[in-house]
Amino acid sequence: MARFSRSDFTLESFRRQLANVDALPQLCVLGLVSGVITGAVMVAFRLLLEAGAVLYMPEGNPEAFEGLSPWLRSLLPLVAVSLIGVLLYRQKASAHKLGVGHVIERLSYHQGRFPLRNWLNQWWVGVVSVLGGLSAGREGPAIHLGAAASSGLGVKLRLPNNSLRVLVACGTAAGISASFNTPIAGVIFAMEVVMMEYTLMSFMPVILASTMAAMVAQVVYGNEPAFRIPEVALGSLMNLPWVVILGLVVGLLAGLFIHISRNTHLQQWPLWLRLGAVGVATGVVAWWFPQIQGIGYDSVAGVLNDQLEIKVLLALMIAKLLITALTVSGGVPIGIIGPVLVVGAATGALVGMLGGWLWPDKAADPSIFAMLGMAAMMGAVLQAPLAALMALMELTHTPNIMLPGMLAVVVACLTSRQLTSCEGFFISAVRYGLHPLQQPLMQALSRVSVPAVMERSLVRTERLITIEQARRLLESNPVWLIIERSSEEKTVLALKGATLARWLLEHDEALEDKAPPEDEQVDLLEIPGQRLELAPIGLQATLSEAFLKLQDDALGALYVVHGYRPKQQRISGIITRGAIERYYYYADPKDNDSAV
């Protein structure tokens, strides 16, 4: 007889509790652990960037491309795309998917499970793209690395799939939080861009993860903000119309960025030609304007402190936008959040300077418009206005900037969506209907795993049994009888226990006082009653997975398989369409007799 330790029972109980919709304490524990893991991963990624920069960058600064010779900084992008082309694109196509888009795809269609190969590729591709002088950010790699590491913890512990979704959100929020030191913006970004929902069950674990990741990053890098913000104010309300103009300009630029990055004509070019175009275009622009290379946080700091010339600001607004979009369209998996913030800051500063020339007495400092441009560009490109506003507040530590910030972000988002017909960068438009993560039914069903609503009262039986065996089957009052068929018949059938009980009652009444024939057998496939054809589903699956599987009209229900080795698997319960419908309509598994 196998022995089970106390820890085995504790972990099994933890898994069963996580399957329910009200597993908030358990999810909060996962959020804490996820935050620590992602914070450590983000610190490791930043240290890896710094270690690589020591080899050839001035003072070991990953952003000091201005200190390199024109020949070297122009050659770096060609080396970077060559490495990515040779080392990444020689792998199978599924291994090429990296970054935030990959995170959303795995959450939408794979229950938040991540391939190990993609995770390993993200490490070196993220480092090569940034240190190789491409216009790339570190937030996309950080989100992928954090989300996959957090999800991997859940997979390792064999947690139900509904908790994997929350772990992905925790890793996403923690990645943003540790990168910018903006825990609130990390939470909103995870819920608005990745999860696309706001629920208490998700919010609290994600908040804990974001907080813990920020604390881990602060232990290593201190509590310094990502950018040093000058102390300035908007001043006169006469600047508000100019804020609206800024929102219009940024919205149009965001639409241009998305259209170029999603250009299908460029994506049809041969791979070598696409990568070559990215490398050559980046190298040519970098010869004169090295500020467009890398993440660009040093350029943002220069913009905010009025340290850059107008020609550099124009290069950041136009050239960096076009180069970043070309890099994405060319098939190089880069992070776009950092470059988007740089473009927004430069655009805002230019608009602010123009306002200063027109209204020298009333115009606010260009650095104010640079901050507003950062938030507006981030909100318009991602179609995530709340995340952009929270980032603006946390980066500036200036609550008074929220009023013009709200105006700029909303105008930019509306302009991008309505005038340029662009959805969010990471969510491709669906021809009919909504993206899976935006469907209320699938969102609700994804929050719960099948053990929360499955019927556990069942017994397994052979097709042919005696009358006495039939009576013994019903002694435990099972709701379902699982009919085991021959190996040639691959389908599994289920019969209501009440159906067999009714047949036995009619059988007894028909015999009256007569003695039943010896060894009389019952064929459970022949007695009157409805039999459901079953298909298997794993114990970790969510109700959304079960719902999609039951779309097959031939299936009447699913039997839930428990066990991780084929020879040790057993049937733990049955889940029907009716059980899923009752959960969705009443949102309370306690109303179902099969609730845990």
XYZ file of C-alpha atoms in Angstrom:
596
model
C 0.000 0.000 0.000
C 1.380 3.416 -1.003
C 2.275 5.835 1.766
C 1.391 9.517 1.591
C 3.120 12.188 3.603
C 1.310 15.003 5.336
C 2.712 17.436 2.770
C 1.097 15.400 -0.036
C -2.325 15.829 1.541
C -1.666 19.521 2.204
C -0.715 20.185 -1.426
C -3.666 18.157 -2.696
C -6.004 20.154 -0.469
C -4.404 23.374 -1.732
C -5.076 22.304 -5.327
C -8.708 21.476 -4.596
C -9.276 24.827 -2.934
C -7.725 26.664 -5.878
C -10.235 25.041 -8.217
C -13.054 27.089 -6.666
C -14.034 30.635 -7.494
C -13.563 31.800 -3.882
C -9.946 30.647 -3.361
C -8.732 34.155 -2.511
C -6.327 33.254 0.355
C -4.642 30.577 -1.744
C -4.328 32.915 -4.746
C -2.800 35.601 -2.515
C -0.133 33.125 -1.408
C 0.635 32.431 -5.057
C 0.787 36.180 -5.721
C 3.414 36.675 -3.022
C 5.581 33.854 -4.348
C 5.116 35.002 -7.944
C 6.219 38.532 -7.051
C 9.433 37.320 -5.459
C 10.201 35.024 -8.409
C 9.506 37.680 -11.042
C 11.403 40.354 -9.119
C 14.432 38.069 -9.003
C 14.071 37.252 -12.714
C 13.845 40.941 -13.610
C 16.922 41.760 -11.526
C 18.791 38.911 -13.208
C 17.796 40.205 -16.649
C 18.957 43.728 -15.838
C 22.248 42.381 -14.448
C 22.680 40.379 -17.648
C 22.238 43.556 -19.692
C 24.781 45.355 -17.524
C 27.254 42.469 -17.755
C 27.023 42.484 -21.546
C 27.447 46.255 -21.662
C 30.740 45.998 -19.765
C 32.294 44.300 -22.783
C 32.143 47.270 -25.168
C 29.833 50.055 -23.978
C 31.348 53.236 -22.450
C 31.421 52.945 -18.652
C 29.440 49.719 -18.961
C 26.238 51.709 -19.576
C 23.735 49.719 -21.733
C 22.363 53.004 -23.130
C 25.577 54.881 -23.937
C 25.479 54.401 -27.720
C 26.400 58.081 -28.171
C 29.874 57.265 -26.804
C 30.596 54.661 -29.493
C 32.229 55.453 -32.818
C 29.771 55.908 -35.722
C 31.100 52.781 -37.450
C 30.652 50.566 -34.401
C 27.170 51.748 -33.456
C 26.050 51.423 -37.090
C 27.482 47.915 -37.338
C 25.871 46.654 -34.112
C 22.298 46.388 -35.505
C 23.535 44.260 -38.412
C 25.286 41.928 -35.970
C 22.152 41.765 -33.807
C 19.758 40.848 -36.633
C 22.278 38.322 -37.956
C 22.445 36.565 -34.585
C 18.655 36.557 -34.272
C 18.254 35.280 -37.820
C 20.776 32.469 -37.405
C 20.065 31.374 -33.833
C 16.328 32.035 -33.521
C 14.843 31.518 -36.962
C 16.584 28.197 -37.517
C 14.366 26.820 -34.752
C 10.798 25.702 -35.345
C 8.250 28.444 -35.980
C 6.535 28.136 -32.593
C 9.817 29.014 -30.838
C 9.941 32.442 -32.527
C 7.075 33.868 -30.464
C 8.278 36.059 -27.623
C 7.200 39.069 -25.578
C 3.840 40.401 -24.424
C 2.008 39.181 -27.525
C 3.172 35.650 -26.770
C 1.959 36.000 -23.170
C -1.528 37.028 -24.321
C -1.625 34.201 -26.875
C -0.674 31.558 -24.293
C -3.260 32.949 -21.884
C -5.967 32.994 -24.565
C -5.451 29.609 -26.176
C -3.168 27.551 -23.915
C -4.479 28.228 -20.394
C -1.356 30.198 -19.481
C 1.169 27.409 -20.099
C 4.477 28.482 -21.660
C 7.010 26.459 -23.685
C 10.428 26.292 -22.052
C 12.256 26.898 -25.335
C 10.527 30.253 -25.889
C 11.372 31.298 -22.332
C 15.038 30.472 -22.825
C 15.084 32.268 -26.175
C 13.635 35.385 -24.559
C 16.707 35.770 -22.345
C 19.286 36.041 -25.092
C 17.043 37.711 -27.697
C 16.154 40.433 -25.179
C 19.822 41.062 -24.411
C 20.938 40.969 -28.058
C 18.178 43.317 -29.248
C 18.938 45.959 -26.584
C 22.748 45.747 -26.554
C 22.800 45.251 -30.313
C 21.575 48.787 -30.862
C 18.089 47.955 -32.105
C 15.239 50.195 -31.005
C 13.979 47.825 -28.333
C 12.773 47.885 -24.729
C 13.313 45.589 -21.789
C 9.700 45.538 -20.520
C 8.433 43.040 -23.118
C 11.136 40.491 -22.251
C 10.603 41.144 -18.535
C 6.861 40.462 -18.809
C 7.419 37.254 -20.783
C 10.127 36.016 -18.432
C 8.109 36.856 -15.312
C 4.779 35.496 -16.550
C 6.330 32.254 -17.790
C 8.334 31.753 -14.586
C 5.227 32.305 -12.443
C 3.138 30.003 -14.611
C 5.927 27.411 -14.514
C 5.633 27.354 -10.737
C 1.961 26.460 -11.070
C 2.671 23.798 -13.669
C 5.396 22.288 -11.477
C 2.962 22.070 -8.551
C 0.220 20.740 -10.894
C -2.162 23.498 -9.900
C -5.522 23.845 -11.676
C -5.536 25.910 -14.839
C -7.692 28.692 -13.421
C -4.868 29.547 -10.998
C -2.345 29.568 -13.875
C -4.267 32.501 -15.394
C -3.845 34.463 -12.182
C -0.150 33.554 -12.009
C 0.345 34.916 -15.529
C -1.245 38.202 -14.464
C 0.940 38.257 -11.355
C 4.102 37.744 -13.403
C 3.048 40.461 -15.855
C 2.366 43.040 -13.150
C 5.555 42.139 -11.320
C 7.617 42.547 -14.502
C 6.331 46.092 -15.096
C 6.642 46.945 -11.408
C 10.253 45.804 -11.124
C 11.257 47.507 -14.376
C 9.817 50.988 -13.727
C 9.393 50.876 -9.936
C 5.684 51.483 -10.602
C 3.678 48.823 -8.729
C 0.245 50.392 -9.352
C 0.846 50.762 -13.087
C 2.002 47.136 -13.171
C -1.278 45.975 -11.658
C -3.420 48.020 -14.032
C -1.341 46.963 -17.047
C -1.777 43.285 -16.179
C -5.536 43.601 -15.741
C -6.179 45.979 -18.654
C -3.800 44.691 -21.329
C -3.229 41.012 -20.496
C -6.198 39.726 -18.469
C -8.698 42.257 -19.896
C -10.883 42.031 -16.808
C -11.189 43.537 -13.349
C -12.191 41.120 -10.591
C -11.458 41.061 -6.874
C -10.166 37.491 -7.131
C -7.498 38.613 -9.585
C -6.764 42.075 -8.224
C -5.544 41.131 -4.771
C -3.003 38.456 -5.809
C -1.732 40.717 -8.604
C -1.330 43.633 -6.171
C 0.728 41.445 -3.842
C 2.888 40.197 -6.717
C 3.524 43.719 -7.988
C 4.419 44.937 -4.502
C 6.837 42.091 -3.819
C 8.567 42.523 -7.194
C 9.066 46.236 -6.557
C 10.557 45.452 -3.142
C 12.965 42.890 -4.632
C 14.092 45.395 -7.284
C 14.498 48.130 -4.659
C 16.735 45.890 -2.560
C 19.166 45.706 -5.494
C 18.721 49.068 -7.246
C 17.338 51.284 -4.483
C 14.159 53.321 -4.471
C 15.204 55.654 -7.275
C 12.480 56.392 -9.872
C 12.996 55.304 -13.468
C 13.324 58.976 -14.522
C 14.260 62.119 -12.607
C 11.305 64.449 -13.060
C 11.740 68.223 -12.741
C 9.372 70.084 -10.425
C 7.097 71.912 -12.848
C 3.345 72.555 -13.079
C 0.837 73.050 -15.886
C -0.010 76.550 -14.726
C -2.753 78.322 -16.659
C -5.811 76.415 -17.867
C -5.140 78.089 -21.212
C -2.791 75.150 -21.812
C -5.661 72.645 -21.882
C -6.542 73.272 -25.572
C -2.876 72.658 -26.361
C -3.106 69.407 -24.378
C -5.969 68.366 -26.670
C -3.811 69.119 -29.702
C -1.049 67.018 -28.182
C -3.519 64.139 -27.768
C -4.570 64.426 -31.431
C -0.973 64.407 -32.676
C 0.019 61.486 -30.445
C -3.093 59.520 -31.454
C -2.227 59.895 -35.136
C 1.378 58.856 -34.499
C 0.177 55.830 -32.515
C -2.068 54.808 -35.406
C 0.833 55.202 -37.826
C 3.048 53.082 -35.585
C 0.502 50.249 -35.373
C -0.246 50.281 -39.113
C 3.432 50.067 -40.044
C 4.229 47.406 -37.442
C 1.342 45.259 -38.703
C 2.148 45.814 -42.391
C 1.457 42.519 -44.162
C 3.331 43.485 -47.346
C 6.643 43.765 -45.531
C 6.000 40.495 -43.709
C 5.798 38.717 -47.076
C 9.413 39.571 -47.913
C 12.028 36.838 -47.501
C 13.357 36.625 -43.951
C 16.918 37.636 -44.854
C 15.634 40.703 -46.681
C 13.401 41.775 -43.768
C 16.149 41.382 -41.183
C 18.650 43.072 -43.478
C 16.308 46.029 -43.957
C 15.922 46.388 -40.183
C 19.677 46.244 -39.586
C 20.595 48.642 -42.402
C 17.857 51.177 -41.600
C 18.758 51.227 -37.901
C 22.483 51.495 -38.633
C 22.046 54.366 -41.108
C 19.938 56.451 -38.727
C 22.230 55.593 -35.782
C 25.217 57.041 -37.661
C 23.805 60.524 -37.108
C 21.332 59.957 -34.252
C 22.487 57.239 -31.848
C 19.721 58.333 -29.464
C 17.270 56.154 -31.408
C 19.150 53.001 -30.350
C 18.399 50.825 -27.350
C 15.665 51.454 -24.806
C 16.103 55.232 -24.716
C 15.590 55.990 -21.026
C 18.619 58.296 -21.117
C 16.941 60.171 -23.967
C 13.741 60.470 -21.926
C 15.753 61.952 -19.070
C 17.304 64.419 -21.514
C 13.883 65.382 -22.873
C 12.423 65.944 -19.416
C 15.326 68.177 -18.434
C 15.412 70.176 -21.715
C 18.865 68.827 -22.649
C 18.200 67.721 -26.256
C 18.287 69.777 -29.430
C 15.237 70.125 -31.656
C 16.781 67.974 -34.395
C 17.311 65.159 -31.883
C 13.713 65.482 -30.680
C 12.510 65.256 -34.280
C 14.655 62.170 -34.802
C 13.191 60.555 -31.694
C 9.626 61.427 -32.711
C 9.832 60.316 -36.344
C 12.885 58.107 -36.866
C 12.582 56.100 -33.651
C 8.875 55.541 -34.284
C 9.482 54.341 -37.848
C 12.535 52.242 -36.955
C 10.724 50.550 -34.049
C 7.673 49.809 -36.227
C 9.930 48.503 -39.020
C 11.749 46.260 -36.538
C 8.467 44.732 -35.334
C 7.120 44.308 -38.863
C 10.422 42.808 -39.970
C 9.989 39.943 -37.538
C 12.394 40.901 -34.757
C 10.719 40.126 -31.400
C 11.407 43.272 -29.355
C 9.811 45.090 -26.452
C 7.990 48.230 -27.603
C 6.945 49.915 -24.346
C 10.278 51.673 -23.754
C 10.582 53.025 -27.326
C 6.931 54.114 -27.259
C 7.563 56.173 -24.129
C 10.597 57.816 -25.779
C 8.590 58.747 -28.883
C 5.796 60.140 -26.721
C 8.185 62.219 -24.620
C 9.862 63.729 -27.704
C 6.509 64.480 -29.327
C 5.217 66.139 -26.186
C 8.327 68.265 -25.828
C 8.072 69.493 -29.433
C 4.398 70.337 -29.019
C 5.239 72.156 -25.792
C 7.981 74.163 -27.514
C 5.585 75.164 -30.275
C 3.105 76.291 -27.666
C 5.818 78.311 -25.971
C 6.578 80.132 -29.203
C 2.893 80.927 -29.752
C 2.003 81.845 -26.134
C 5.249 82.685 -24.353
C 3.458 84.162 -21.336
C 0.940 81.380 -20.723
C 2.607 78.228 -22.067
C 3.726 75.544 -19.632
C 7.237 74.148 -19.602
C 7.877 71.652 -22.461
C 8.818 68.995 -19.899
C 5.170 68.951 -18.726
C 4.051 68.175 -22.263
C 6.800 65.559 -22.518
C 5.317 63.735 -19.506
C 1.831 63.998 -20.981
C 3.133 62.747 -24.335
C 4.626 59.651 -22.694
C 1.311 58.713 -21.085
C -0.723 59.560 -24.189
C 1.486 57.478 -26.499
C 1.504 54.506 -24.151
C -2.283 54.681 -23.725
C -2.969 55.058 -27.454
C -0.626 52.312 -28.658
C -1.719 49.790 -26.033
C -5.313 51.064 -25.788
C -4.750 50.996 -22.033
C -5.690 54.438 -20.693
C -5.753 53.470 -17.014
C -2.333 51.820 -17.120
C -0.916 54.900 -18.866
C -2.408 57.259 -16.284
C -1.119 55.208 -13.363
C 2.332 55.112 -14.932
C 2.206 58.892 -15.372
C 1.323 59.432 -11.719
C 3.923 57.009 -10.357
C 6.706 58.231 -12.623
C 6.109 61.912 -11.940
C 4.943 61.740 -8.299
C 2.788 64.744 -9.248
C -0.950 64.218 -8.603
C -1.747 67.625 -10.146
C -0.692 66.362 -13.565
C -3.523 63.811 -13.613
C -6.149 66.293 -14.894
C -4.304 67.202 -18.103
C -3.045 63.626 -18.254
C -6.578 62.244 -18.386
C -7.464 64.651 -21.156
C -4.359 63.855 -23.225
C -4.684 60.090 -22.821
C -8.396 59.952 -23.664
C -8.012 62.173 -26.747
C -5.024 60.117 -27.946
C -6.835 56.805 -27.420
C -9.970 58.020 -29.209
C -7.950 59.452 -32.090
C -5.983 56.235 -32.555
C -9.093 54.058 -32.396
C -11.562 56.192 -34.344
C -9.496 58.136 -36.876
C -6.884 55.489 -37.667
C -9.023 52.371 -36.954
C -6.422 50.798 -34.673
C -7.044 48.381 -31.856
C -4.492 47.846 -29.116
C -1.045 46.811 -30.336
C -1.057 43.459 -28.553
C -4.635 42.463 -29.428
C -5.168 41.805 -33.104
C -8.668 42.575 -34.340
C -10.957 39.591 -34.740
C -13.016 39.566 -37.904
C -16.192 38.499 -36.160
C -16.919 39.000 -32.487
C -14.522 39.629 -29.640
C -11.090 38.352 -28.744
C -11.423 35.261 -26.459
C -10.186 37.239 -23.456
C -12.917 39.835 -24.052
C -15.822 37.360 -24.037
C -17.723 37.578 -20.716
C -18.778 33.918 -20.828
C -15.257 32.601 -21.380
C -13.841 34.976 -18.754
C -16.316 33.749 -16.131
C -15.765 30.078 -16.937
C -11.971 30.479 -16.923
C -11.986 31.510 -13.260
C -13.066 28.059 -12.046
C -11.719 24.560 -12.616
C -13.866 21.506 -13.183
C -13.536 20.012 -9.658
C -15.622 22.919 -8.342
C -18.764 21.847 -10.206
C -18.277 18.221 -11.270
C -20.498 15.460 -9.907
C -18.431 13.153 -7.718
C -21.119 10.609 -6.874
C -20.478 7.838 -9.367
C -19.548 4.193 -9.660
C -17.863 2.280 -12.444
C -19.379 -0.900 -13.765
C -19.184 -3.389 -16.602
C -21.874 -3.482 -19.266
C -23.248 -6.915 -18.268
C -23.981 -7.401 -14.550
C -26.257 -9.594 -12.478
C -29.366 -8.362 -10.677
C -27.574 -8.696 -7.360
C -24.608 -6.718 -8.626
C -27.002 -4.034 -9.850
C -28.536 -3.741 -6.365
C -25.103 -3.439 -4.775
C -24.167 -0.674 -7.224
C -27.091 1.394 -5.994
C -26.350 0.987 -2.271
C -24.248 4.192 -2.259
C -26.969 6.128 -4.191
C -24.694 7.116 -7.087
C -25.866 9.841 -9.422
C -24.008 8.328 -12.373
C -22.972 4.866 -13.521
C -19.855 4.790 -15.708
C -20.240 1.913 -18.141
C -16.910 0.317 -19.013
C -16.947 -1.104 -22.514
C -14.621 -3.392 -24.398
C -11.240 -2.188 -25.619
C -12.549 -2.173 -29.212
C -15.267 0.297 -28.223
C -13.296 3.420 -27.392
C -16.176 5.582 -26.188
C -17.272 5.728 -22.558
C -20.950 5.948 -21.634
C -22.745 7.196 -18.533
C -26.170 6.185 -17.228
C -28.150 7.855 -14.463
C -28.275 5.778 -11.291
C -31.980 6.651 -11.031
C -32.570 5.002 -14.420
C -31.206 1.671 -13.189
C -33.172 1.987 -9.921
C -36.404 2.540 -11.841
C -35.713 -0.450 -14.094
C -35.068 -2.681 -11.068
C -38.334 -1.530 -9.478
C -40.270 -2.326 -12.653
C -38.429 -5.628 -12.932
C -39.390 -6.613 -9.397
C -43.032 -5.629 -9.962
C -43.149 -7.688 -13.137
C -41.876 -10.802 -11.371
C -44.206 -10.266 -8.374
C -43.788 -13.387 -6.237
C -41.867 -15.363 -8.822
C -38.282 -16.233 -8.126
C -35.860 -14.517 -10.527
C -33.891 -16.781 -12.851
C -30.517 -17.794 -11.535
C -27.618 -15.612 -12.734
C -30.024 -13.285 -14.563
C -27.972 -10.541 -16.183
C -28.720 -6.925 -16.953
C -27.375 -5.263 -20.110
C -26.906 -1.630 -19.133
C -26.873 -0.636 -22.787
C -30.306 -2.175 -23.363
C -32.413 -0.988 -20.445
C -34.638 2.030 -21.266
C -32.962 5.324 -20.471
C -30.663 7.998 -21.807
C -26.983 7.217 -22.001
C -24.448 9.997 -22.442
C -21.357 9.585 -24.571
C -18.336 10.819 -22.628
C -14.908 12.169 -23.423
C -12.041 12.690 -20.955
C -10.869 15.978 -19.519
C -8.105 16.630 -16.993
C -8.742 17.507 -13.386
C -6.774 20.759 -13.835
C -8.918 22.018 -16.713
C -11.113 25.098 -16.395
C -14.829 25.280 -17.114
C -14.025 27.214 -20.296
C -12.036 24.226 -21.565
C -14.892 21.912 -20.662
C -17.415 24.219 -22.329
C -15.437 24.292 -25.582
C -15.043 20.518 -25.562
C -18.772 20.034 -25.058
C -19.494 22.035 -28.207
C -19.186 18.710 -29.994
C -22.838 17.692 -30.374
C -21.980 14.003 -30.056
C -20.812 14.464 -26.458
C -23.275 14.528 -23.602
C -20.784 15.036 -20.780
C -17.121 14.726 -19.796
C -15.495 12.405 -17.324
C -12.773 13.995 -15.240
C -9.511 12.062 -15.203
C -7.384 12.228 -12.071
C -3.798 11.040 -11.922
C -0.599 11.904 -13.727
C 0.505 8.459 -14.876
C -1.547 6.617 -17.500
C -1.745 3.367 -15.532
C -2.746 5.159 -12.319
C -5.434 7.426 -13.744
C -8.916 7.217 -12.288
C -12.239 8.913 -12.917
C -12.957 11.552 -10.297
C -16.259 12.914 -11.553
C -18.557 13.854 -14.396
C -19.281 17.334 -15.685
C -22.301 18.083 -17.851
C -23.539 21.072 -19.806
C -26.167 21.567 -17.140
C -23.548 21.877 -14.393
C -21.666 24.526 -16.373
C -24.856 26.426 -17.149
C -25.928 26.408 -13.506
C -22.554 27.755 -12.443
C -22.637 30.530 -15.029
C -26.198 31.638 -14.353
C -26.082 31.416 -10.566
C -22.326 32.039 -10.091
C -22.416 29.988 -6.927
C -21.135 26.411 -6.980
C -22.818 25.799 -3.613
C -26.135 25.752 -5.482
C -24.917 22.625 -7.229
C -24.967 19.312 -5.369
C -21.589 18.542 -6.932
C -19.752 21.468 -5.415
C -16.576 20.797 -3.493
